[in-house]
mmCIF file of C-alpha atoms in Angstrom:
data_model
loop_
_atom_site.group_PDB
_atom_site.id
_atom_site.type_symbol
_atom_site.label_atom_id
_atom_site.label_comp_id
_atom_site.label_asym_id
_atom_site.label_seq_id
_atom_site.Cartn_x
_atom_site.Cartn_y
_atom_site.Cartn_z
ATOM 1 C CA UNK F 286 6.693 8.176 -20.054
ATOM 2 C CA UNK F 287 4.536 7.537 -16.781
ATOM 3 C CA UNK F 288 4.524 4.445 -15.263
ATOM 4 C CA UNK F 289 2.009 5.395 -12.182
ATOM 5 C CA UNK F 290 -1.728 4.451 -13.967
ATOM 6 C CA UNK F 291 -3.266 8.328 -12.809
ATOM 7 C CA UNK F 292 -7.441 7.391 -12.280
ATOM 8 C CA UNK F 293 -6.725 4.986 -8.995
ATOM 9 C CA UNK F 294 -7.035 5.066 -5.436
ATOM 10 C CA UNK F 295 -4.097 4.767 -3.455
ATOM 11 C CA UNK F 296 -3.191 4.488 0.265
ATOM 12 C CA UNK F 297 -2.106 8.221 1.382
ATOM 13 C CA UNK F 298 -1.470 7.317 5.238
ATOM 14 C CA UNK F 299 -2.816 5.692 7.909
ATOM 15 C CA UNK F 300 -5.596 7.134 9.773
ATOM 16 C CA UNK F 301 -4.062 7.606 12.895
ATOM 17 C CA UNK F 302 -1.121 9.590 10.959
ATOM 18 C CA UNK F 303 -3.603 12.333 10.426
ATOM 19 C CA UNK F 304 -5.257 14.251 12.974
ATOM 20 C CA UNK F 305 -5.853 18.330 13.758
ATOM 21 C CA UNK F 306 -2.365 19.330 12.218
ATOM 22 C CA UNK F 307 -1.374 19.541 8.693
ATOM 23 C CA UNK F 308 0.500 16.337 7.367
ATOM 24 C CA UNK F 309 1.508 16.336 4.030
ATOM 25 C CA UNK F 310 2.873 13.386 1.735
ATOM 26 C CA UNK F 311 3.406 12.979 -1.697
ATOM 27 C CA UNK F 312 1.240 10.626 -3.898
ATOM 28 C CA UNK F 313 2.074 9.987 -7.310
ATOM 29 C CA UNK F 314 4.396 12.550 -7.426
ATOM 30 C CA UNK F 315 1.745 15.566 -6.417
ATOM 31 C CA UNK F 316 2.638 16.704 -2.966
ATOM 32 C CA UNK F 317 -0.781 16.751 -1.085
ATOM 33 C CA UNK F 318 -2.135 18.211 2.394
ATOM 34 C CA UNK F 319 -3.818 16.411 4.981
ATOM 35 C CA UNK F 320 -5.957 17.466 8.149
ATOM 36 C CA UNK F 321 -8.747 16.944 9.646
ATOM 37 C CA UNK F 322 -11.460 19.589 10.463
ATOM 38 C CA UNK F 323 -12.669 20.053 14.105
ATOM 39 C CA UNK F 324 -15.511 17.810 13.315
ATOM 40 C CA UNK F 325 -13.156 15.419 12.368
ATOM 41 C CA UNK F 326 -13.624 15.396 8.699
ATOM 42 C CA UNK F 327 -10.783 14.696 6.273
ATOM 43 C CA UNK F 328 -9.551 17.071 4.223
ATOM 44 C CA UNK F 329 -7.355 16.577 0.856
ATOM 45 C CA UNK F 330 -6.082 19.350 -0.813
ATOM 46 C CA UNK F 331 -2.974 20.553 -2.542
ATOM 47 C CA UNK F 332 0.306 21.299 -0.556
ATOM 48 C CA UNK F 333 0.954 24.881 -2.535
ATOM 49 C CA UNK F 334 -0.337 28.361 -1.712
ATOM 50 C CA UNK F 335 -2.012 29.483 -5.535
ATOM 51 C CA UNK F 336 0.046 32.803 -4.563
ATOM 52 C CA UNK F 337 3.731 31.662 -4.296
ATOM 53 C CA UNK F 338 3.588 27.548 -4.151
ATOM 54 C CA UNK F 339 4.749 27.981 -0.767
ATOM 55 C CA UNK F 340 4.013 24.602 0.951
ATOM 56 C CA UNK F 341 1.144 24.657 2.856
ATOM 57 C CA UNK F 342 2.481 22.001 5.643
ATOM 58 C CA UNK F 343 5.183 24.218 5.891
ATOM 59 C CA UNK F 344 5.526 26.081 9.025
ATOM 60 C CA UNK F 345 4.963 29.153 10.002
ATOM 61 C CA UNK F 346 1.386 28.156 8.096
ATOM 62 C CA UNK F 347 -0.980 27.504 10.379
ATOM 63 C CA UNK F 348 -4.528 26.529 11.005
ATOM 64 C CA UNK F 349 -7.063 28.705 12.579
ATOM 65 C CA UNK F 350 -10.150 26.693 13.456
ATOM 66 C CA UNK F 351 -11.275 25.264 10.125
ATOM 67 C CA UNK F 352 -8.713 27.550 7.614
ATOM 68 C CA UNK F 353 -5.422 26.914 6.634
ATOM 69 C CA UNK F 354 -3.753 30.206 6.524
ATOM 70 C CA UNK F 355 -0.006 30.634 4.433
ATOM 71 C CA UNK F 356 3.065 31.198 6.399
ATOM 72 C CA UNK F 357 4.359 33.011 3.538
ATOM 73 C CA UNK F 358 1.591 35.424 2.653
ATOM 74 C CA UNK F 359 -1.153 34.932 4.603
ATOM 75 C CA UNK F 360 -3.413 33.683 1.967
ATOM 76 C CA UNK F 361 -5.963 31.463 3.889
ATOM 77 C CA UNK F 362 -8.242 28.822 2.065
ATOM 78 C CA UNK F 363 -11.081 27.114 4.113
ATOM 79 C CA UNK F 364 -11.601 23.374 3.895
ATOM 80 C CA UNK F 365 -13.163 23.057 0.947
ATOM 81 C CA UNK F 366 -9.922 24.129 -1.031
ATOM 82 C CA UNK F 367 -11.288 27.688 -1.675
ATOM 83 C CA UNK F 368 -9.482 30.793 -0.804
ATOM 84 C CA UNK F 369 -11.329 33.008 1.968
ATOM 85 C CA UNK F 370 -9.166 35.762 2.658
ATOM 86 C CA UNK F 371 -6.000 37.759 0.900
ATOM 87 C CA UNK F 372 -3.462 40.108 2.171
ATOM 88 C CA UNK F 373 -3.885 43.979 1.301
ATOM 89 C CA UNK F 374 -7.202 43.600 -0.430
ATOM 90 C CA UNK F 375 -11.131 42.544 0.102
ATOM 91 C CA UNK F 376 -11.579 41.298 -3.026
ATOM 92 C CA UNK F 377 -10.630 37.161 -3.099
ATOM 93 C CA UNK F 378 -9.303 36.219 -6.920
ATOM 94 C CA UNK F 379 -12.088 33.950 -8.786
ATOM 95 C CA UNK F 380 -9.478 31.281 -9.678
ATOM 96 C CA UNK F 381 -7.846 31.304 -5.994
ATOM 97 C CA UNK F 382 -8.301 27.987 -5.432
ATOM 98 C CA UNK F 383 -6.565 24.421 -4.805
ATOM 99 C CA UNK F 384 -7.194 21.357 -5.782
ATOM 100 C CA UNK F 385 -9.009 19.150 -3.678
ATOM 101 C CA UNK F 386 -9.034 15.387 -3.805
ATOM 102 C CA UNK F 387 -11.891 12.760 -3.223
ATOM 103 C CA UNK F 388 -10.390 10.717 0.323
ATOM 104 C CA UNK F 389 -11.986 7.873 1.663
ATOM 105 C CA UNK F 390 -10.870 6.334 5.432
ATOM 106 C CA UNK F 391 -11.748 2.541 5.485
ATOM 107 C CA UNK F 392 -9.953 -0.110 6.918
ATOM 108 C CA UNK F 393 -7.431 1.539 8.659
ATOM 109 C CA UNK F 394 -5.966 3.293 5.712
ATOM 110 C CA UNK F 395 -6.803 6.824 4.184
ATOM 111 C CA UNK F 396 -7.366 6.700 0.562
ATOM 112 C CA UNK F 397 -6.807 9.683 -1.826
ATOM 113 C CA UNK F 398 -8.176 9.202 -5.374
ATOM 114 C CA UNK F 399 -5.681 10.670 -7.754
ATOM 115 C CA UNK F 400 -6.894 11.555 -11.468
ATOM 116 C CA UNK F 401 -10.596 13.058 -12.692
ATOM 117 C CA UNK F 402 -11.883 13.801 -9.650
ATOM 118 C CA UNK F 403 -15.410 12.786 -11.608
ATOM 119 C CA UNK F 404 -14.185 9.096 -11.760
ATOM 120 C CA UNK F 405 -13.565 8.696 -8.279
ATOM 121 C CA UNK F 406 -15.815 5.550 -7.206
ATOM 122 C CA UNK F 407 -15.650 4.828 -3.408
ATOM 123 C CA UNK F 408 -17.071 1.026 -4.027
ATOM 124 C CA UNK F 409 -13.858 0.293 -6.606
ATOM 125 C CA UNK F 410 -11.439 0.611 -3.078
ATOM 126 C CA UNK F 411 -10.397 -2.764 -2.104
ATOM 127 C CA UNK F 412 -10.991 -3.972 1.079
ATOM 128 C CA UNK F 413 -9.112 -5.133 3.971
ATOM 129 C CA UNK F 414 -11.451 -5.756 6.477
ATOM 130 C CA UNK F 415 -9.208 -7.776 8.959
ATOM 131 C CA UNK F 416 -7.266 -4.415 9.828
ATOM 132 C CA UNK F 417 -10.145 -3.638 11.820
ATOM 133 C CA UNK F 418 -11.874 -6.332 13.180
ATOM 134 C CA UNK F 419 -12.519 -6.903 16.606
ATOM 135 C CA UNK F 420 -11.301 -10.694 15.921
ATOM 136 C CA UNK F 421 -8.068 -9.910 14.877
ATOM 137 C CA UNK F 422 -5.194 -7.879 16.096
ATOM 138 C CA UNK F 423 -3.028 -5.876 13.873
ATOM 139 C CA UNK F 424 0.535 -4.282 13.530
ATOM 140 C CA UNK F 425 1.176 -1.921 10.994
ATOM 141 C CA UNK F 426 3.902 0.568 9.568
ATOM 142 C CA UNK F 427 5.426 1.768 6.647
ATOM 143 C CA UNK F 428 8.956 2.229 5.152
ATOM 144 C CA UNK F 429 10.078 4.586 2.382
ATOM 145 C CA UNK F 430 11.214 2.388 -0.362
ATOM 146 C CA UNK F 431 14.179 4.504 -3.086
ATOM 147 C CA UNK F 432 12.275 2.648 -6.143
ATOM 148 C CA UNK F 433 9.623 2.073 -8.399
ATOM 149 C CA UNK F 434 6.443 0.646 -7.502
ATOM 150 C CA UNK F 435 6.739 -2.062 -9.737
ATOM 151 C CA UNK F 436 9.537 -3.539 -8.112
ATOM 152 C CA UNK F 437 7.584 -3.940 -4.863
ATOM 153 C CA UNK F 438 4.917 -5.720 -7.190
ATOM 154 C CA UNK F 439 7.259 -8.043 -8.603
ATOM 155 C CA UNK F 440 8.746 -8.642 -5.246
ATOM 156 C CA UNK F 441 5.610 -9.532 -3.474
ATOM 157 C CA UNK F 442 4.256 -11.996 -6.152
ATOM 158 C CA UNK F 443 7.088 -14.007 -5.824
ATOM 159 C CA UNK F 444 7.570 -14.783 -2.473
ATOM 160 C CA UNK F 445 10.422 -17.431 -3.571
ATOM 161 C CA UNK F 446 12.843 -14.805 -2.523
ATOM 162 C CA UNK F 447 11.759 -15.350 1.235
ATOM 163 C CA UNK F 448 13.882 -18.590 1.305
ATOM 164 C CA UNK F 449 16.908 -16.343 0.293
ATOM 165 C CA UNK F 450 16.683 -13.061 1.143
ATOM 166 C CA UNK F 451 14.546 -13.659 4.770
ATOM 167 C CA UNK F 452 16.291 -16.853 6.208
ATOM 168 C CA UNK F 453 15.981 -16.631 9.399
ATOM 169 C CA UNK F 454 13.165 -14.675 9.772
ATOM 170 C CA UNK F 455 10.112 -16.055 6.970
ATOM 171 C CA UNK F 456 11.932 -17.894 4.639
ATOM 172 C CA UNK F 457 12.797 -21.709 4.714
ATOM 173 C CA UNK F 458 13.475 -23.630 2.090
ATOM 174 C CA UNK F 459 9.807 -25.185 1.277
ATOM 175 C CA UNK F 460 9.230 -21.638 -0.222
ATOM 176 C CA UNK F 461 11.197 -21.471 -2.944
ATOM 177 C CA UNK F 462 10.870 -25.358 -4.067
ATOM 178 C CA UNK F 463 6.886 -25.732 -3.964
ATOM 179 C CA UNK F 464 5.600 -24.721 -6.894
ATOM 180 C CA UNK F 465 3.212 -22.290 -7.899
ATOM 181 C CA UNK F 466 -0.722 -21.528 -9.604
ATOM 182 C CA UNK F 467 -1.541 -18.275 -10.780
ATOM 183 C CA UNK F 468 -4.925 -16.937 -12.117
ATOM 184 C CA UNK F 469 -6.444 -13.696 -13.034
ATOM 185 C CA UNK F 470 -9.771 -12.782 -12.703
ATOM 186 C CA UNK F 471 -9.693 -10.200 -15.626
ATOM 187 C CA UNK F 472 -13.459 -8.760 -14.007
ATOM 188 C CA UNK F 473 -12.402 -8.020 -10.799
ATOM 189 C CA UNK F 474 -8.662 -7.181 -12.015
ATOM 190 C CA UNK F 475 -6.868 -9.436 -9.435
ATOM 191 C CA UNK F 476 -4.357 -11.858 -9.692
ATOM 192 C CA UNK F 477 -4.104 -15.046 -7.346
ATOM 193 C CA UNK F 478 -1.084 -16.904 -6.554
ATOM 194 C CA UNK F 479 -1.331 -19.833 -4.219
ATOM 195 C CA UNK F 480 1.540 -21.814 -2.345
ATOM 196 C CA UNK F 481 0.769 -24.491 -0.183
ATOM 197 C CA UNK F 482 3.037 -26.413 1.684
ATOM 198 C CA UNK F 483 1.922 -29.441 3.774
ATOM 199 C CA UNK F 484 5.064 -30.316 5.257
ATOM 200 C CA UNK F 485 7.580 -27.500 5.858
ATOM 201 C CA UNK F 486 10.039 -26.445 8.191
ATOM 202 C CA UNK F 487 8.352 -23.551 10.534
ATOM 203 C CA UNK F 488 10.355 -20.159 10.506
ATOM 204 C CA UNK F 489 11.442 -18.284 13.477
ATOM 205 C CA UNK F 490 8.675 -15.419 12.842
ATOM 206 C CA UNK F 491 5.821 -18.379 13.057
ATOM 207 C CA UNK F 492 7.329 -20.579 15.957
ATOM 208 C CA UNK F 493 7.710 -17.734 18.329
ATOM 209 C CA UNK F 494 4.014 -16.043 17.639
ATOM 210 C CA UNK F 495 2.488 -19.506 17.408
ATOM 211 C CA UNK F 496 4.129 -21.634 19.504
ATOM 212 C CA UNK F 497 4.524 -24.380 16.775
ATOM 213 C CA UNK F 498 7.190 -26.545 16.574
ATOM 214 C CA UNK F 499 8.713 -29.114 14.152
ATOM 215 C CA UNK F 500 7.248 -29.624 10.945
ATOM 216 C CA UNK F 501 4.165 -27.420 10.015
ATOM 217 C CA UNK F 502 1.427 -27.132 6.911
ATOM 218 C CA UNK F 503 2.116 -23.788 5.603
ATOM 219 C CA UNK F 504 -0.058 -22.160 3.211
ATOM 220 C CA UNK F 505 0.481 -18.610 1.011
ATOM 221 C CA UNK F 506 -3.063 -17.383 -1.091
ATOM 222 C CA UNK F 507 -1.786 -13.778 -2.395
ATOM 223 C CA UNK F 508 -4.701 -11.827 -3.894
ATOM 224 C CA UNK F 509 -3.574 -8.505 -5.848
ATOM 225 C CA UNK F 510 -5.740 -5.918 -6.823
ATOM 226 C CA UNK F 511 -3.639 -3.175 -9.027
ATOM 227 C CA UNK F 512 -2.312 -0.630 -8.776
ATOM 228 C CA UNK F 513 -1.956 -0.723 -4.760
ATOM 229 C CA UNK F 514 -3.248 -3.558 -2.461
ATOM 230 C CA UNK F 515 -1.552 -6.590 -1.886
ATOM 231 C CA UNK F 516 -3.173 -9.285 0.317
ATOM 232 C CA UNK F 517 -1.237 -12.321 1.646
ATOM 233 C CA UNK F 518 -3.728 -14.879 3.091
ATOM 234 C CA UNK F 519 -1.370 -16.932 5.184
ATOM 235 C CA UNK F 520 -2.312 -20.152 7.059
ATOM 236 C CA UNK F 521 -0.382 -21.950 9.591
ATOM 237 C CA UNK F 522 -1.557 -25.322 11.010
ATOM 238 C CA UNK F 523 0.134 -29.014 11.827
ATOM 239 C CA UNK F 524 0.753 -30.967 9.758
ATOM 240 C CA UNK F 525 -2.026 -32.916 7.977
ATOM 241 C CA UNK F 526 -4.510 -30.318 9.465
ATOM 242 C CA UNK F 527 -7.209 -29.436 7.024
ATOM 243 C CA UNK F 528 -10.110 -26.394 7.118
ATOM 244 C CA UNK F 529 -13.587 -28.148 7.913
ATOM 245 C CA UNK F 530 -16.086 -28.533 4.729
ATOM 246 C CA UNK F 531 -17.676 -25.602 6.160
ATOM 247 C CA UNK F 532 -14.592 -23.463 6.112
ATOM 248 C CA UNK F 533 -13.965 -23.162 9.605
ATOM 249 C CA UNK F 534 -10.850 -23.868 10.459
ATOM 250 C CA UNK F 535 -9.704 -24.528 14.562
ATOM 251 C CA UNK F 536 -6.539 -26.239 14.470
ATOM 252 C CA UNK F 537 -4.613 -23.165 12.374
ATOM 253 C CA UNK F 538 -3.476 -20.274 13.221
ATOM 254 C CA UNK F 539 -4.823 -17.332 10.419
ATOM 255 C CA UNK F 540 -2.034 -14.104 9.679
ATOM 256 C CA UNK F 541 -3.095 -11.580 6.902
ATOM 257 C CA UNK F 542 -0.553 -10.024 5.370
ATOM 258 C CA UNK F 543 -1.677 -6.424 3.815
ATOM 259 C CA UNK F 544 0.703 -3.890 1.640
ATOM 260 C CA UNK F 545 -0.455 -0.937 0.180
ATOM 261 C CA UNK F 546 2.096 0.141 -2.832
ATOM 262 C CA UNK F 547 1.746 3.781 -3.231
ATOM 263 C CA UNK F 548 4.035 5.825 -5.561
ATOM 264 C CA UNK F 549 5.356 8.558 -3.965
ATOM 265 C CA UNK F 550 7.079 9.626 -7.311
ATOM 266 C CA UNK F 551 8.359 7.236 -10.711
ATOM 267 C CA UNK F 552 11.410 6.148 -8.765
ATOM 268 C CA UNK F 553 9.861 6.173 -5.143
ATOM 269 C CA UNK F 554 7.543 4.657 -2.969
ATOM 270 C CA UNK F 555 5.654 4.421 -0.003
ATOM 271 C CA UNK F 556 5.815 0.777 1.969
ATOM 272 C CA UNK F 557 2.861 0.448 4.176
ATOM 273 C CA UNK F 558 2.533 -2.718 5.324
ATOM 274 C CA UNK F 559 0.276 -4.443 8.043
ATOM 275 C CA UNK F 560 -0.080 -7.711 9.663
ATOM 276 C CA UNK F 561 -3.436 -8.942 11.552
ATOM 277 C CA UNK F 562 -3.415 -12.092 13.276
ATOM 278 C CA UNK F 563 -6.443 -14.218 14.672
ATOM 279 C CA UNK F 564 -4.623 -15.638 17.797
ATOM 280 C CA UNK F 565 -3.101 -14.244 21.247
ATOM 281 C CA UNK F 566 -5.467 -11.291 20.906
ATOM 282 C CA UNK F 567 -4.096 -9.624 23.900
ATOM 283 C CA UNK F 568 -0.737 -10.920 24.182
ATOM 284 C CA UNK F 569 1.361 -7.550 23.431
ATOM 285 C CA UNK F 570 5.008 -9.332 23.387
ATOM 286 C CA UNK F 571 3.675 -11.352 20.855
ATOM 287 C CA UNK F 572 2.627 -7.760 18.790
ATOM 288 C CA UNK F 573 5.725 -6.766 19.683
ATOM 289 C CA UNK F 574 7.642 -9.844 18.008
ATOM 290 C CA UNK F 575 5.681 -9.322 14.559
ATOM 291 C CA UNK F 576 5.958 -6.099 14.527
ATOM 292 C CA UNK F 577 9.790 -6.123 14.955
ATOM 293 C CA UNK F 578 9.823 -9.086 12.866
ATOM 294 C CA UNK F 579 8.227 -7.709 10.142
ATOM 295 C CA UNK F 580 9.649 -4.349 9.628
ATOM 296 C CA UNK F 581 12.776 -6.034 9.838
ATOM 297 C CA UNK F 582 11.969 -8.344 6.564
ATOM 298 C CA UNK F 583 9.980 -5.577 4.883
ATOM 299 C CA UNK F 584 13.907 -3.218 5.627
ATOM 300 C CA UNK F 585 15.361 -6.003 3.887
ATOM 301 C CA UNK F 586 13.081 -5.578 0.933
ATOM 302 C CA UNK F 587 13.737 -2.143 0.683
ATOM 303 C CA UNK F 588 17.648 -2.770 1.033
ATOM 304 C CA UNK F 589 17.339 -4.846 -2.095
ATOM 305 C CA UNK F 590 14.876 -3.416 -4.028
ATOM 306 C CA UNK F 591 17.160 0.398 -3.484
ATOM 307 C CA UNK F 592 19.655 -1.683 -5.037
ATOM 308 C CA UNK F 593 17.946 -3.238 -8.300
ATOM 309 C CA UNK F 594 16.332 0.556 -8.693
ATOM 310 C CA UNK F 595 19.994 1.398 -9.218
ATOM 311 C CA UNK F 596 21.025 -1.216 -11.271
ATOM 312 C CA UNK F 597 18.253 -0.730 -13.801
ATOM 313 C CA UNK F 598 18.875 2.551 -13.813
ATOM 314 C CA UNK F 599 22.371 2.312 -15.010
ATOM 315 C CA UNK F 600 21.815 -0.966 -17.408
ATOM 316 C CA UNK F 601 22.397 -0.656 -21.363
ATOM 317 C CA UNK F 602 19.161 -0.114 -23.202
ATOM 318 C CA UNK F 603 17.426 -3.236 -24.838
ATOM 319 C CA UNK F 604 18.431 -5.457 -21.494
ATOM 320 C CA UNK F 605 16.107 -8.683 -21.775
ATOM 321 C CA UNK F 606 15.385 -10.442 -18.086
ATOM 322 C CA UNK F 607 14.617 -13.952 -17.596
ATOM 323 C CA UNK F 608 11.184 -15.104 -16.442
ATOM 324 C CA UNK F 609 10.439 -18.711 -15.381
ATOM 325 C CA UNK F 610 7.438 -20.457 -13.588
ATOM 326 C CA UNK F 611 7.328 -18.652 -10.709
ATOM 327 C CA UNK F 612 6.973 -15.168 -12.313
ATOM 328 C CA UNK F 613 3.518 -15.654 -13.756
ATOM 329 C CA UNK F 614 1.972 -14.081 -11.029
ATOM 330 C CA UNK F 615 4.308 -11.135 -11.041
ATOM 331 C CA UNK F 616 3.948 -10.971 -15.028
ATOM 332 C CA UNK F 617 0.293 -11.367 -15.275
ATOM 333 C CA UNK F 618 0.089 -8.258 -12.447
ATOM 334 C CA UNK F 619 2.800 -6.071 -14.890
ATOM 335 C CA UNK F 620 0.389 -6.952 -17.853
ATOM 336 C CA UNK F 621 -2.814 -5.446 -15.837
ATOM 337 C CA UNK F 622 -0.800 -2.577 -14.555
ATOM 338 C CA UNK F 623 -0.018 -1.975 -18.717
ATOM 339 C CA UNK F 624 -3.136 -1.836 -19.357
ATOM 340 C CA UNK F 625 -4.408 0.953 -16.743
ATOM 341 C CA UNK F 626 -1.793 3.084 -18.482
ATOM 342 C CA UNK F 627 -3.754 2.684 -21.467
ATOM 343 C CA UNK F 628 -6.799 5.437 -22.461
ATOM 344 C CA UNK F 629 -10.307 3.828 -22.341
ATOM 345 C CA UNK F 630 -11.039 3.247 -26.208
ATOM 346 C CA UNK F 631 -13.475 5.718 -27.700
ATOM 347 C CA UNK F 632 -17.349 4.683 -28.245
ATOM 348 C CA UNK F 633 -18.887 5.144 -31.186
ATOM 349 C CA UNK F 634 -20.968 7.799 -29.966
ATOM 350 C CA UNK F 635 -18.232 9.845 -28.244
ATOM 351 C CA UNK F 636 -15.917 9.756 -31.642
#
C-alpha cells in the first residue's frame, strides 16, 4: 500500500539544477526528465524511450536543438513529449509518446505535479517567497535522505530533538523544555506549531551569524502545508524585545527556514532545504557559516532518520509508539497526510 498521496505538487529540483542538458530525478518513484528548451522553457517528461525504456538522461542520448534523441535507438521526441522521428521507417507510431508532466518554477524551486495531469492547479503550490527576495539572502541544498517521507515530517514538527541530536550547532536546552501549541487550519490544510522562548541560551549557529551574545528571545512558528513544504519562521531578538503593534520588527534578526519533502520512492527521499536570512545581506562568510552549518544539522537528520527507516523496517508487526505533548503537531500533519491517500467521495450525480 502507497504511502506517497499521488495528485500533489512536489519540489523536483532547484532551478538552477536544470539548464540546456538533460537532468533526470526520480519523484514519487517515476523517474522523470528535465531540460530546458533554447527559449528557456521547462520541460517534464518521462525518463524512458516508448521503444526499449532506455533512459533518456542516459548518455549517448542527446539533444539536438529542441529534440531529445535515444542513445539506444535513435528514437527522438520533441519537447512536447511526442515522438518526431524513428529509425528505419517514415511512418512515427500513433501511441509513440511519453508522458509529460505539468512543472511550475516559483520561488526558487521547480515543481512537477505528479497524478491527473487534469488536476494540476498552479495556485494550490505553496509559496516561499523569501527564497527570492531582494531583502533576504538565501542558502540552499539538498541531501538524499535512505527513508520515508514521513519520517522527515515527524522530524521537523518536533523540533525538541534539536536540544539532543544538534547540541552544538541549533539545539540548547530551552528547545526541548518550552512547551508547545499546535493548530490546523483544516481549509488551507496546514498545521502550525509555535515555540517561543523569551529567555534562552543562544546556539553557536545564531551567535556567529548574528553576533548575539548571552541570553536571547528565541522564537520557532512552523507552518506545514502537506505533502511537501515545511516553513520554519524563526525569530531571534534580545531579550524582552517585542515586534511593534504594526508588525515591524527592528531589534530581531528574521531566518526562514524552508524544506521541501519530496519522495523519491516509499523508502526514499529527497532533502532540499533552504535558509534566507534578513541581515548581513552581503556578508558571504556569514553565507558561508549557515550554509556549512546547516547541511551539517540537516546530515545529522539524515544519519538518524537512515537509522529509524531501518529499525521500522525490521520491527515485529502490531508495534505501538508513544506520543506525548509535543507530537501533536507531527500527529495532526500524519492525520492530513491520511487523508490525501483517501479517494474524493463520490457526488450524487457522478454515482
Amino acid at each position: 500500500m502507497t504511502t506517497i498521496p499521488r495528485d500533489q505538487w512536489y519540489v523536483a529540483a532547484y532551478g538552477r539544477e536544470i539548464g540546456h542538458d538533460l537532468f533526470s530525478r526520480t519523484i514519487c518513484g517515476e523517474s522523470i526528465l528535465f531540460w530546458r528548451t533554447e527559449a528557456g522553457q521547462l520541460t517534464a517528461m518521462s525518463d524512458r524511450c516508448v521503444h526499449r525504456r532506455f533512459p533518456l538522461s542516459q548518455a549517448p542520448t542527446r539533444l539536438v536543438g529542441d529534440s531529445v534523441v535515444c542513445g539506444y535507438h535513435g528514437f527522438t521526441y520533441g519537447a512536447d513529449g511526442a515522438c518526431v522521428a524513428v529509425p528505419g521507417q517514415t511512418r512515427v507510431p500513433r501511441t509513440a509518446r511519453l508522458r509529460t508532466y505539468p512543472v511550475v518554477e516559483q520561488d526558487s524551486f521547480v515543481w512537477v505535479w505528479i497524478g491527473d495531469p487534469a488536476l494540476a492547479d498552479a495556485t494550490r503550490i505553496p509559496r516561499a517567497p523569501w527564497l527570492v527576495s531582494p531583502d533576504y539572502t538565501s542558502v540552499s541544498g539538498m541531501e538524499p535522505l535512505a527513508a520515508r517521507f514521513g519520517l522527515l515530517v515527524d522530524n521537523l514538527l518536533d523540533l525538541s530533538h534539536e536540544t539532543y541530536l544538534h547540541g552544538g550547532y541549533i539545539g540548547t536546552p530551552e528547545v526541548a523544555s518550552t512547551p508547545i501549541t499546535t493548530e490546523v487550519d483544516e481549509a488551507a490544510g496546514i498545521v502550525y506549531v509555535s515555540r517561543h522562548m523569551d529567555d534562552a541560551e543562544c546556539p553557536p549557529f545564531y551567535a556567529t551569524s548574528t553576533g548575539l551574545t548571552g541570553r536571547i528571545a528565541r522564537w520557532q512558528d512552523i507552518e506545514y502545508t502537506p505533502p511537501c513544504l515545511y516553513k520554519l519562521h524563526s525569530r531571534i531578538a534580545p531579550v524582552g524585545s517585542l515586534p511593534n503593534p504594526d508588525g515591524t520588527d527592528p531589534d530581531a534578526f528574521h531566518v526562514e527556514v524552508v524544506y521541501a519533502i519530496t519522495p523519491e520512492t516509499e523508502h526514499s527521499t529527497h532533502d532540499f532545504w533552504a535558509v534566507a536570512r534578513d541581515f548581513a545581506l552581503d556578508d558571504t562568510s556569514v553565507s558561508d557559516f549557515i550554509a556549512e552549518q546547516n547541511r551539517t544539522v540537516v546530515l545529522q537528520d539524515v544519519a538518524a532518520l537512515d537509522v529509524l527507516e531501518q529499525v521500522i523496517a525490521t520491527e515485529p508487526a502490531g508495534y505501538q509508539e508513544l506520543s506525548i505533548n509535543i507530537d501533536t503537531g507531527g500527529l495532526a500533519a500524519r492525520r492530513m497526510l491520511a487523508a490525501m491517500l483517501r479517494p474524493e467521495p463520490a457526488t450524487a450525480a457522478g454515482r
